[in-house]
Amino acid sequence: MLMEEGTPTPRSPEAKLGMQVEDLWDIQEPQLSPTEKLNACFESIPVSDFPVAPSSQVIEIKSDSSLAEVVKLLAEHKILSAPVVDVEAPDDASWIDRYIGIIEFAGIVVWILQQAEKMEGSVDANGELMKEYEDPFGRAVAAAASGMSSPRYRSLRPESPTATSGNYFETLTSSDFYKNTKVRDISGSFRWAPFLALQKSNSFLTMLLLLSKYRMKSIPIVDLGENKIDSIITQSAVIHMLEECADLHWFESWGSKKLYELGLPLMDSSQLIKVYEDEPVLQAFKLMRQKGVGGLPVVGSGGMKAIGNISIRDIQYLLLAPEIYKDFRAITAKNFLTAVKGYLEKHQKDSPLLRSMVTCKRTDTLKDVIMKLDSMEIQRIYIVDDSGDVQGVITLRDIISKLVHEPRGYFGDFFDGVLPLPANSRV
């Protein structure tokens, strides 16, 4: 099929959208810079024109779902977060009243670890919960930590060797605390994100700014007629769209530039967050929590050569398959990578963890990087020097942030009524 004589039909909905941007690009004022042109193009396109996400990615979590159910559901659908529906909301509730927030994969685990940390100092020498410990989940946590809150397992902090054994997670995942605690029970706690959605009439520019400058991993698109989520746009979906548009003129004006010409990476090597191969794997997840990042490289002891990457989504294996650590006395970052790779190969499951470390050079073009990120279905790529030492990292958010900029006063009162996100609420 041909659109016009000699012009092939776009090979995908994303490419079709790219042609829409191309048409708008050609009519922009010539004095505008490429970035200003792209801003104007994306401001003219409603988010309803973005290809609908696969149904497997558009899921909702019921507020009475247990933590165990949510972890399993997010892992099965290979997504990092999902909106939570208030099961007590009336059928005719508006979308604002229907959804109570966004639950994130990382948030569940961080919350669990926080409860475990609270136990330290709240348990006596016999492993009994002190009476003055009034946390509403204290006794549930004590039950989950049965045996681990005794002197033998006194410390549960991520840097402690006792917290790096599989025993803790085997006990936790079989506990009533994990199986029975509901999503609604932890609403309002650490990392609980408010429900922030867009309507179909909102612009592409608004969506891109929320995914970049405002650090959202995904954005629900609400159907006002149904008062429900119609689709979800993720950072990964935007990167895939860019990959499908790689041959278009508007993309070339931006994507043909080398990384260093665009100011990427955004931080120098001295600021790179990393974990050494012989450090406890929970130290990696603790750093992600503290620094608000979604992944970090595992580097060799005393050097900067990366042997692998651990992302926040990999924490699922601590909850879904804790038995894989039985062969290890201490679960170091290196042992974690080895154990999970063995588990994935045994169960014939595909994962970025099975692939070699994905890297690039500062002299690579943005197009090169986008092609790698999309084809490998990964969230970040590491920049290395000629010696193979890690010099920096580029994330999907970094790329989108170089595509558009926020005009002065653009959002106006858009965020009014939305609770401020914690500084480290997005990873």
Tab-separated table of C-alpha atoms in Angstrom:
chain	number	residue	atom	x	y	z
A	1	MET	CA	0.000	0.000	0.000
A	2	LEU	CA	1.237	3.505	-0.819
A	3	MET	CA	0.336	6.783	0.852
A	4	GLU	CA	1.350	8.771	-2.189
A	5	GLU	CA	3.070	7.728	-5.355
A	6	GLY	CA	6.607	6.692	-4.450
A	7	THR	CA	6.078	7.106	-0.701
A	8	PRO	CA	5.894	3.829	1.240
A	9	THR	CA	3.360	3.398	3.998
A	10	PRO	CA	5.020	3.773	7.417
A	11	ARG	CA	5.986	0.307	8.687
A	12	SER	CA	4.492	0.879	12.140
A	13	PRO	CA	2.138	3.157	14.095
A	14	GLU	CA	5.247	4.772	15.606
A	15	ALA	CA	6.665	5.519	12.181
A	16	LYS	CA	3.323	6.977	11.144
A	17	LEU	CA	3.494	9.283	14.137
A	18	GLY	CA	7.021	10.206	13.080
A	19	MET	CA	5.713	11.248	9.667
A	20	GLN	CA	3.188	13.464	11.431
A	21	VAL	CA	6.081	15.181	13.228
A	22	GLU	CA	7.912	15.439	9.894
A	23	ASP	CA	4.977	17.257	8.279
A	24	LEU	CA	4.826	19.709	11.187
A	25	TRP	CA	8.616	20.128	11.127
A	26	ASP	CA	8.558	21.271	7.511
A	27	ILE	CA	6.158	24.145	8.195
A	28	GLN	CA	7.916	25.574	11.259
A	29	GLU	CA	9.431	29.036	11.132
A	30	PRO	CA	12.970	28.800	9.679
A	31	GLN	CA	14.507	30.992	12.377
A	32	LEU	CA	13.614	28.480	15.087
A	33	SER	CA	16.348	26.193	16.437
A	34	PRO	CA	15.891	22.424	15.968
A	35	THR	CA	14.866	22.069	19.640
A	36	GLU	CA	12.337	24.893	19.335
A	37	LYS	CA	10.950	23.257	16.211
A	38	LEU	CA	10.560	19.927	17.979
A	39	ASN	CA	8.879	21.611	20.941
A	40	ALA	CA	6.372	23.232	18.587
A	41	CYS	CA	5.749	19.964	16.737
A	42	PHE	CA	5.144	17.937	19.897
A	43	GLU	CA	2.940	20.657	21.388
A	44	SER	CA	0.683	20.291	18.322
A	45	ILE	CA	0.187	16.536	18.718
A	46	PRO	CA	-2.246	15.127	21.322
A	47	VAL	CA	-1.193	12.107	23.356
A	48	SER	CA	-4.180	10.261	21.906
A	49	ASP	CA	-2.117	9.927	18.710
A	50	PHE	CA	0.513	7.832	20.505
A	51	PRO	CA	0.156	4.115	19.677
A	52	VAL	CA	-1.916	2.264	22.262
A	53	ALA	CA	0.182	0.179	24.651
A	54	PRO	CA	-0.143	-3.629	24.521
A	55	SER	CA	-2.962	-4.831	26.744
A	56	SER	CA	-0.424	-6.799	28.813
A	57	GLN	CA	1.098	-3.515	29.963
A	58	VAL	CA	-2.175	-1.798	30.844
A	59	ILE	CA	-2.973	-3.455	34.147
A	60	GLU	CA	-4.547	-2.170	37.324
A	61	ILE	CA	-3.835	-3.296	40.859
A	62	LYS	CA	-6.769	-3.653	43.234
A	63	SER	CA	-6.214	-1.966	46.569
A	64	ASP	CA	-6.985	-5.219	48.419
A	65	SER	CA	-4.262	-7.154	46.564
A	66	SER	CA	-1.497	-8.566	48.737
A	67	LEU	CA	2.152	-7.602	48.338
A	68	ALA	CA	2.880	-11.128	47.125
A	69	GLU	CA	0.192	-10.872	44.442
A	70	VAL	CA	1.426	-7.487	43.259
A	71	VAL	CA	5.058	-8.577	42.974
A	72	LYS	CA	4.049	-11.633	40.954
A	73	LEU	CA	1.753	-9.601	38.701
A	74	LEU	CA	4.315	-6.887	37.934
A	75	ALA	CA	6.986	-9.504	37.239
A	76	GLU	CA	4.735	-11.514	34.918
A	77	HIS	CA	3.880	-8.417	32.885
A	78	LYS	CA	7.487	-7.160	32.934
A	79	ILE	CA	6.491	-3.722	34.163
A	80	LEU	CA	7.856	-1.572	36.982
A	81	SER	CA	4.685	0.039	38.281
A	82	ALA	CA	0.917	0.081	37.956
A	83	PRO	CA	-2.025	2.259	39.066
A	84	VAL	CA	-3.963	1.156	42.128
A	85	VAL	CA	-7.765	1.052	41.996
A	86	ASP	CA	-9.725	1.713	45.177
A	87	VAL	CA	-12.032	-1.319	45.452
A	88	GLU	CA	-14.318	0.690	47.733
A	89	ALA	CA	-14.869	3.450	45.180
A	90	PRO	CA	-18.439	3.563	43.814
A	91	ASP	CA	-19.064	2.487	40.222
A	92	ASP	CA	-19.779	6.061	39.147
A	93	ALA	CA	-16.640	7.507	40.783
A	94	SER	CA	-14.568	9.975	38.780
A	95	TRP	CA	-11.136	8.828	37.685
A	96	ILE	CA	-9.574	11.021	40.370
A	97	ASP	CA	-11.509	9.153	43.079
A	98	ARG	CA	-11.151	5.770	41.396
A	99	TYR	CA	-7.341	5.608	41.567
A	100	ILE	CA	-5.452	6.077	44.832
A	101	GLY	CA	-1.892	6.078	43.527
A	102	ILE	CA	0.841	4.263	41.668
A	103	ILE	CA	2.529	1.261	43.273
A	104	GLU	CA	6.089	0.639	42.160
A	105	PHE	CA	8.012	-2.617	42.174
A	106	ALA	CA	10.902	-0.999	43.990
A	107	GLY	CA	8.585	0.654	46.484
A	108	ILE	CA	7.297	-2.670	47.780
A	109	VAL	CA	10.756	-4.056	48.403
A	110	VAL	CA	12.074	-0.835	49.917
A	111	TRP	CA	9.107	-0.738	52.243
A	112	ILE	CA	9.722	-4.345	53.306
A	113	LEU	CA	13.387	-3.615	53.971
A	114	GLN	CA	12.448	-0.518	55.952
A	115	GLN	CA	10.183	-2.586	58.177
A	116	ALA	CA	13.032	-5.036	58.694
A	117	GLU	CA	15.380	-2.180	59.616
A	118	LYS	CA	12.842	-0.896	62.116
A	119	MET	CA	12.971	-4.275	63.800
A	120	GLU	CA	16.607	-3.710	64.647
A	121	GLY	CA	16.642	-2.015	68.035
A	122	SER	CA	13.000	-2.970	68.610
A	123	VAL	CA	13.689	-6.591	69.467
A	124	ASP	CA	15.103	-7.757	72.782
A	125	ALA	CA	17.877	-10.300	73.304
A	126	ASN	CA	15.342	-13.144	73.146
A	127	GLY	CA	14.034	-12.062	69.786
A	128	GLU	CA	10.785	-10.711	71.245
A	129	LEU	CA	9.160	-7.488	70.043
A	130	MET	CA	9.382	-4.757	72.673
A	131	LYS	CA	6.049	-3.512	74.023
A	132	GLU	CA	6.801	0.110	73.206
A	133	TYR	CA	7.185	-0.734	69.536
A	134	GLU	CA	3.875	0.567	68.215
A	135	ASP	CA	4.352	0.231	64.438
A	136	PRO	CA	1.051	-1.228	63.133
A	137	PHE	CA	2.960	-3.906	61.231
A	138	GLY	CA	5.510	-4.535	63.970
A	139	ARG	CA	4.171	-7.904	64.992
A	140	ALA	CA	3.738	-9.021	61.415
A	141	VAL	CA	7.317	-8.071	60.678
A	142	ALA	CA	8.443	-9.868	63.816
A	143	ALA	CA	6.677	-12.983	62.603
A	144	ALA	CA	8.224	-12.599	59.154
A	145	ALA	CA	11.636	-12.207	60.718
A	146	SER	CA	11.154	-15.202	62.989
A	147	GLY	CA	14.598	-16.456	63.855
A	148	MET	CA	16.327	-13.566	62.120
A	149	SER	CA	15.653	-11.109	64.917
A	150	SER	CA	17.442	-13.368	67.381
A	151	PRO	CA	21.088	-12.685	68.320
A	152	ARG	CA	22.115	-15.032	65.508
A	153	TYR	CA	20.546	-12.699	62.947
A	154	ARG	CA	20.579	-9.485	64.945
A	155	SER	CA	21.241	-7.052	62.081
A	156	LEU	CA	18.933	-6.844	59.086
A	157	ARG	CA	20.542	-3.846	57.442
A	158	PRO	CA	21.543	-4.267	53.775
A	159	GLU	CA	25.248	-3.944	54.597
A	160	SER	CA	25.022	-6.779	57.111
A	161	PRO	CA	26.143	-10.277	56.042
A	162	THR	CA	23.061	-11.751	57.746
A	163	ALA	CA	20.809	-9.796	55.404
A	164	THR	CA	22.560	-11.175	52.350
A	165	SER	CA	21.578	-14.789	52.824
A	166	GLY	CA	18.670	-16.428	51.050
A	167	ASN	CA	17.208	-17.504	54.390
A	168	TYR	CA	15.804	-14.078	55.117
A	169	PHE	CA	13.872	-13.864	51.865
A	170	GLU	CA	12.687	-17.473	52.042
A	171	THR	CA	11.245	-16.784	55.481
A	172	LEU	CA	9.797	-13.450	54.429
A	173	THR	CA	8.075	-14.689	51.262
A	174	SER	CA	6.454	-17.582	53.116
A	175	SER	CA	5.204	-15.354	55.945
A	176	ASP	CA	1.663	-14.158	56.585
A	177	PHE	CA	3.061	-10.624	56.665
A	178	TYR	CA	4.054	-10.845	53.004
A	179	LYS	CA	1.030	-12.836	51.885
A	180	ASN	CA	-1.617	-10.843	53.755
A	181	THR	CA	-0.427	-7.219	53.835
A	182	LYS	CA	-2.543	-5.326	51.320
A	183	VAL	CA	-1.486	-2.574	48.962
A	184	ARG	CA	-3.892	-0.179	50.665
A	185	ASP	CA	-2.154	-0.926	53.994
A	186	ILE	CA	1.027	0.748	52.833
A	187	SER	CA	-0.558	3.710	51.049
A	188	GLY	CA	0.926	6.945	52.296
A	189	SER	CA	4.192	5.249	53.211
A	190	PHE	CA	7.636	5.626	51.667
A	191	ARG	CA	7.739	5.789	47.849
A	192	TRP	CA	3.968	5.813	47.441
A	193	ALA	CA	3.395	7.965	44.392
A	194	PRO	CA	0.185	9.973	43.827
A	195	PHE	CA	-1.912	9.226	40.783
A	196	LEU	CA	-0.873	11.659	38.065
A	197	ALA	CA	-2.476	11.043	34.686
A	198	LEU	CA	-2.990	12.815	31.383
A	199	GLN	CA	-6.130	13.204	29.340
A	200	LYS	CA	-6.187	12.314	25.651
A	201	SER	CA	-6.246	15.991	24.706
A	202	ASN	CA	-3.005	16.784	26.541
A	203	SER	CA	-0.033	17.380	24.290
A	204	PHE	CA	2.867	15.182	23.405
A	205	LEU	CA	5.167	17.855	24.802
A	206	THR	CA	3.520	17.610	28.230
A	207	MET	CA	3.982	13.842	28.178
A	208	LEU	CA	7.650	14.050	27.161
A	209	LEU	CA	8.433	16.592	29.881
A	210	LEU	CA	6.792	14.444	32.556
A	211	LEU	CA	8.833	11.433	31.417
A	212	SER	CA	12.081	13.388	31.457
A	213	LYS	CA	12.336	16.470	33.643
A	214	TYR	CA	9.685	15.249	36.087
A	215	ARG	CA	11.171	11.738	36.244
A	216	MET	CA	8.021	9.690	35.658
A	217	LYS	CA	8.632	6.164	34.368
A	218	SER	CA	5.154	5.817	32.906
A	219	ILE	CA	2.085	7.968	32.426
A	220	PRO	CA	-1.515	6.697	32.439
A	221	ILE	CA	-3.816	8.213	29.805
A	222	VAL	CA	-7.371	8.563	31.106
A	223	ASP	CA	-10.558	8.203	29.123
A	224	LEU	CA	-12.889	10.822	30.630
A	225	GLY	CA	-15.960	9.121	29.220
A	226	GLU	CA	-15.203	5.847	30.977
A	227	ASN	CA	-13.341	7.402	33.924
A	228	LYS	CA	-10.712	4.716	33.454
A	229	ILE	CA	-7.213	4.335	32.087
A	230	ASP	CA	-7.210	3.948	28.331
A	231	SER	CA	-3.495	3.402	27.833
A	232	ILE	CA	-0.102	3.835	29.482
A	233	ILE	CA	2.895	5.540	27.873
A	234	THR	CA	6.318	4.503	29.141
A	235	GLN	CA	9.819	5.837	28.604
A	236	SER	CA	10.609	2.623	26.729
A	237	ALA	CA	7.679	3.172	24.361
A	238	VAL	CA	8.953	6.669	23.530
A	239	ILE	CA	12.443	5.310	22.806
A	240	HIS	CA	10.899	2.682	20.525
A	241	MET	CA	9.012	5.416	18.696
A	242	LEU	CA	12.286	7.307	18.199
A	243	GLU	CA	13.943	4.177	16.834
A	244	GLU	CA	11.136	3.797	14.302
A	245	CYS	CA	11.686	7.413	13.209
A	246	ALA	CA	15.466	7.141	12.815
A	247	ASP	CA	15.439	7.823	9.062
A	248	LEU	CA	13.338	10.973	9.183
A	249	HIS	CA	14.754	14.462	8.745
A	250	TRP	CA	13.611	15.823	12.110
A	251	PHE	CA	15.249	12.900	13.876
A	252	GLU	CA	18.510	13.272	11.982
A	253	SER	CA	18.833	16.915	13.049
A	254	TRP	CA	19.069	15.657	16.599
A	255	GLY	CA	19.961	11.972	16.575
A	256	SER	CA	23.011	12.316	14.323
A	257	LYS	CA	24.881	14.280	16.991
A	258	LYS	CA	27.567	12.584	19.035
A	259	LEU	CA	26.924	12.026	22.727
A	260	TYR	CA	29.526	14.514	23.902
A	261	GLU	CA	28.038	17.168	21.593
A	262	LEU	CA	24.731	16.805	23.447
A	263	GLY	CA	26.335	17.004	26.881
A	264	LEU	CA	25.895	13.291	27.570
A	265	PRO	CA	26.490	11.709	29.987
A	266	LEU	CA	24.964	14.233	32.361
A	267	MET	CA	27.447	13.446	35.154
A	268	ASP	CA	31.173	12.802	35.133
A	269	SER	CA	32.793	9.526	36.147
A	270	SER	CA	33.506	10.727	39.706
A	271	GLN	CA	29.740	10.986	40.312
A	272	LEU	CA	28.916	7.544	38.914
A	273	ILE	CA	27.031	5.374	41.402
A	274	LYS	CA	28.412	1.849	41.406
A	275	VAL	CA	28.809	-1.253	43.534
A	276	TYR	CA	31.888	-3.461	43.749
A	277	GLU	CA	31.578	-7.147	42.916
A	278	ASP	CA	32.428	-8.275	46.452
A	279	GLU	CA	29.912	-5.982	48.189
A	280	PRO	CA	26.555	-7.398	49.393
A	281	VAL	CA	23.947	-7.233	46.650
A	282	LEU	CA	21.557	-5.459	49.017
A	283	GLN	CA	24.058	-2.620	49.096
A	284	ALA	CA	23.286	-2.117	45.396
A	285	PHE	CA	19.559	-1.818	46.059
A	286	LYS	CA	20.201	0.388	49.075
A	287	LEU	CA	22.208	2.763	46.860
A	288	MET	CA	19.408	2.816	44.295
A	289	ARG	CA	17.008	3.807	47.054
A	290	GLN	CA	19.271	6.483	48.500
A	291	LYS	CA	20.354	8.003	45.191
A	292	GLY	CA	17.077	7.668	43.300
A	293	VAL	CA	18.524	5.678	40.388
A	294	GLY	CA	17.114	2.681	38.580
A	295	GLY	CA	20.301	0.700	38.121
A	296	LEU	CA	24.043	0.690	38.559
A	297	PRO	CA	27.114	-1.144	37.276
A	298	VAL	CA	28.883	-3.910	39.155
A	299	VAL	CA	32.611	-3.221	38.846
A	300	GLY	CA	35.651	-5.326	39.617
A	301	SER	CA	37.324	-4.882	42.989
A	302	GLY	CA	39.613	-1.876	43.031
A	303	GLY	CA	38.853	-0.866	39.452
A	304	MET	CA	36.224	0.568	37.115
A	305	LYS	CA	35.786	-2.303	34.646
A	306	ALA	CA	32.151	-3.356	34.726
A	307	ILE	CA	31.270	-7.029	34.971
A	308	GLY	CA	27.522	-6.509	34.868
A	309	ASN	CA	24.543	-4.301	35.595
A	310	ILE	CA	21.914	-4.587	38.325
A	311	SER	CA	18.628	-2.756	37.875
A	312	ILE	CA	15.836	-2.086	40.325
A	313	ARG	CA	13.597	-4.626	38.592
A	314	ASP	CA	16.135	-7.375	39.353
A	315	ILE	CA	15.132	-7.192	42.989
A	316	GLN	CA	12.171	-9.361	41.977
A	317	TYR	CA	14.442	-12.390	42.221
A	318	LEU	CA	14.901	-11.790	45.946
A	319	LEU	CA	11.137	-12.241	46.327
A	320	LEU	CA	10.209	-14.673	43.569
A	321	ALA	CA	13.110	-17.117	43.760
A	322	PRO	CA	14.999	-16.758	47.071
A	323	GLU	CA	15.982	-20.428	46.880
A	324	ILE	CA	18.583	-19.637	44.215
A	325	TYR	CA	20.902	-18.295	46.907
A	326	LYS	CA	21.259	-21.514	48.868
A	327	ASP	CA	24.614	-22.241	47.231
A	328	PHE	CA	26.100	-18.979	48.506
A	329	ARG	CA	27.219	-18.174	52.031
A	330	ALA	CA	27.074	-14.446	51.284
A	331	ILE	CA	25.177	-12.911	48.410
A	332	THR	CA	27.629	-10.478	46.906
A	333	ALA	CA	26.812	-8.476	43.784
A	334	LYS	CA	28.891	-10.900	41.719
A	335	ASN	CA	27.190	-13.942	43.266
A	336	PHE	CA	23.822	-12.323	42.622
A	337	LEU	CA	24.573	-12.001	38.905
A	338	THR	CA	25.831	-15.594	38.760
A	339	ALA	CA	22.872	-17.012	40.689
A	340	VAL	CA	20.227	-15.177	38.689
A	341	LYS	CA	21.817	-16.070	35.346
A	342	GLY	CA	21.823	-19.721	36.346
A	343	TYR	CA	18.204	-19.503	37.433
A	344	LEU	CA	17.121	-17.826	34.182
A	345	GLU	CA	18.979	-20.336	32.025
A	346	LYS	CA	17.516	-23.259	33.967
A	347	HIS	CA	13.995	-21.932	33.513
A	348	GLN	CA	14.637	-20.764	29.929
A	349	LYS	CA	13.627	-17.194	30.685
A	350	ASP	CA	14.953	-14.268	28.693
A	351	SER	CA	16.362	-11.259	30.529
A	352	PRO	CA	18.912	-8.490	29.971
A	353	LEU	CA	20.856	-10.159	32.807
A	354	LEU	CA	21.679	-13.021	30.417
A	355	ARG	CA	23.335	-10.702	27.936
A	356	SER	CA	26.753	-9.161	28.017
A	357	MET	CA	27.272	-5.659	29.402
A	358	VAL	CA	25.938	-3.100	26.904
A	359	THR	CA	28.286	-0.156	26.441
A	360	CYS	CA	29.031	2.739	24.117
A	361	LYS	CA	31.644	5.465	23.569
A	362	ARG	CA	31.300	9.230	23.953
A	363	THR	CA	31.857	9.527	20.211
A	364	ASP	CA	28.859	7.329	19.361
A	365	THR	CA	25.823	9.107	17.979
A	366	LEU	CA	22.548	9.354	19.857
A	367	LYS	CA	20.992	7.288	17.067
A	368	ASP	CA	23.476	4.474	17.757
A	369	VAL	CA	22.544	4.492	21.431
A	370	ILE	CA	18.784	4.571	20.785
A	371	MET	CA	19.091	1.586	18.451
A	372	LYS	CA	20.954	-0.398	21.119
A	373	LEU	CA	18.587	0.512	23.939
A	374	ASP	CA	15.504	-0.388	21.910
A	375	SER	CA	16.806	-3.626	20.408
A	376	MET	CA	18.114	-4.861	23.761
A	377	GLU	CA	15.028	-3.634	25.661
A	378	ILE	CA	17.145	-2.091	28.410
A	379	GLN	CA	16.818	1.070	30.485
A	380	ARG	CA	20.437	2.315	30.512
A	381	ILE	CA	23.722	2.039	28.682
A	382	TYR	CA	27.191	2.620	30.105
A	383	ILE	CA	29.864	4.756	28.502
A	384	VAL	CA	33.353	3.249	28.575
A	385	ASP	CA	36.751	4.591	27.582
A	386	ASP	CA	39.285	2.852	25.345
A	387	SER	CA	40.470	0.775	28.317
A	388	GLY	CA	36.958	-0.474	29.058
A	389	ASP	CA	36.602	1.524	32.280
A	390	VAL	CA	33.098	2.855	32.973
A	391	GLN	CA	32.933	6.637	32.529
A	392	GLY	CA	29.231	7.317	32.821
A	393	VAL	CA	25.692	6.155	32.200
A	394	ILE	CA	22.890	7.250	29.864
A	395	THR	CA	19.276	6.441	30.702
A	396	LEU	CA	16.074	6.639	28.694
A	397	ARG	CA	15.173	9.738	30.669
A	398	ASP	CA	18.450	11.423	29.709
A	399	ILE	CA	17.697	10.896	26.030
A	400	ILE	CA	14.139	12.220	26.227
A	401	SER	CA	15.390	15.250	28.162
A	402	LYS	CA	17.584	16.162	25.181
A	403	LEU	CA	14.625	15.991	22.807
A	404	VAL	CA	12.507	18.782	24.322
A	405	HIS	CA	12.767	21.634	26.838
A	406	GLU	CA	10.197	23.169	29.186
A	407	PRO	CA	9.030	26.641	28.141
A	408	ARG	CA	8.836	29.172	30.959
A	409	GLY	CA	5.585	28.809	32.922
A	410	TYR	CA	4.521	25.908	30.717
A	411	PHE	CA	2.745	23.808	33.372
A	412	GLY	CA	1.009	26.700	35.129
A	413	ASP	CA	-1.337	25.186	37.731
A	414	PHE	CA	-1.066	21.687	36.249
A	415	PHE	CA	0.329	20.210	39.480
A	416	ASP	CA	-2.108	21.947	41.824
A	417	GLY	CA	-3.744	19.412	44.093
A	418	VAL	CA	-1.115	16.773	43.408
A	419	LEU	CA	0.985	15.854	46.418
A	420	PRO	CA	4.692	16.639	45.905
A	421	LEU	CA	6.692	13.561	44.999
A	422	PRO	CA	9.477	12.613	47.395
A	423	ALA	CA	12.903	13.572	46.031
A	424	ASN	CA	13.770	9.913	45.527
A	425	SER	CA	10.362	8.629	44.507
A	426	ARG	CA	11.309	7.746	40.950
A	427	VAL	CA	14.024	5.268	40.078
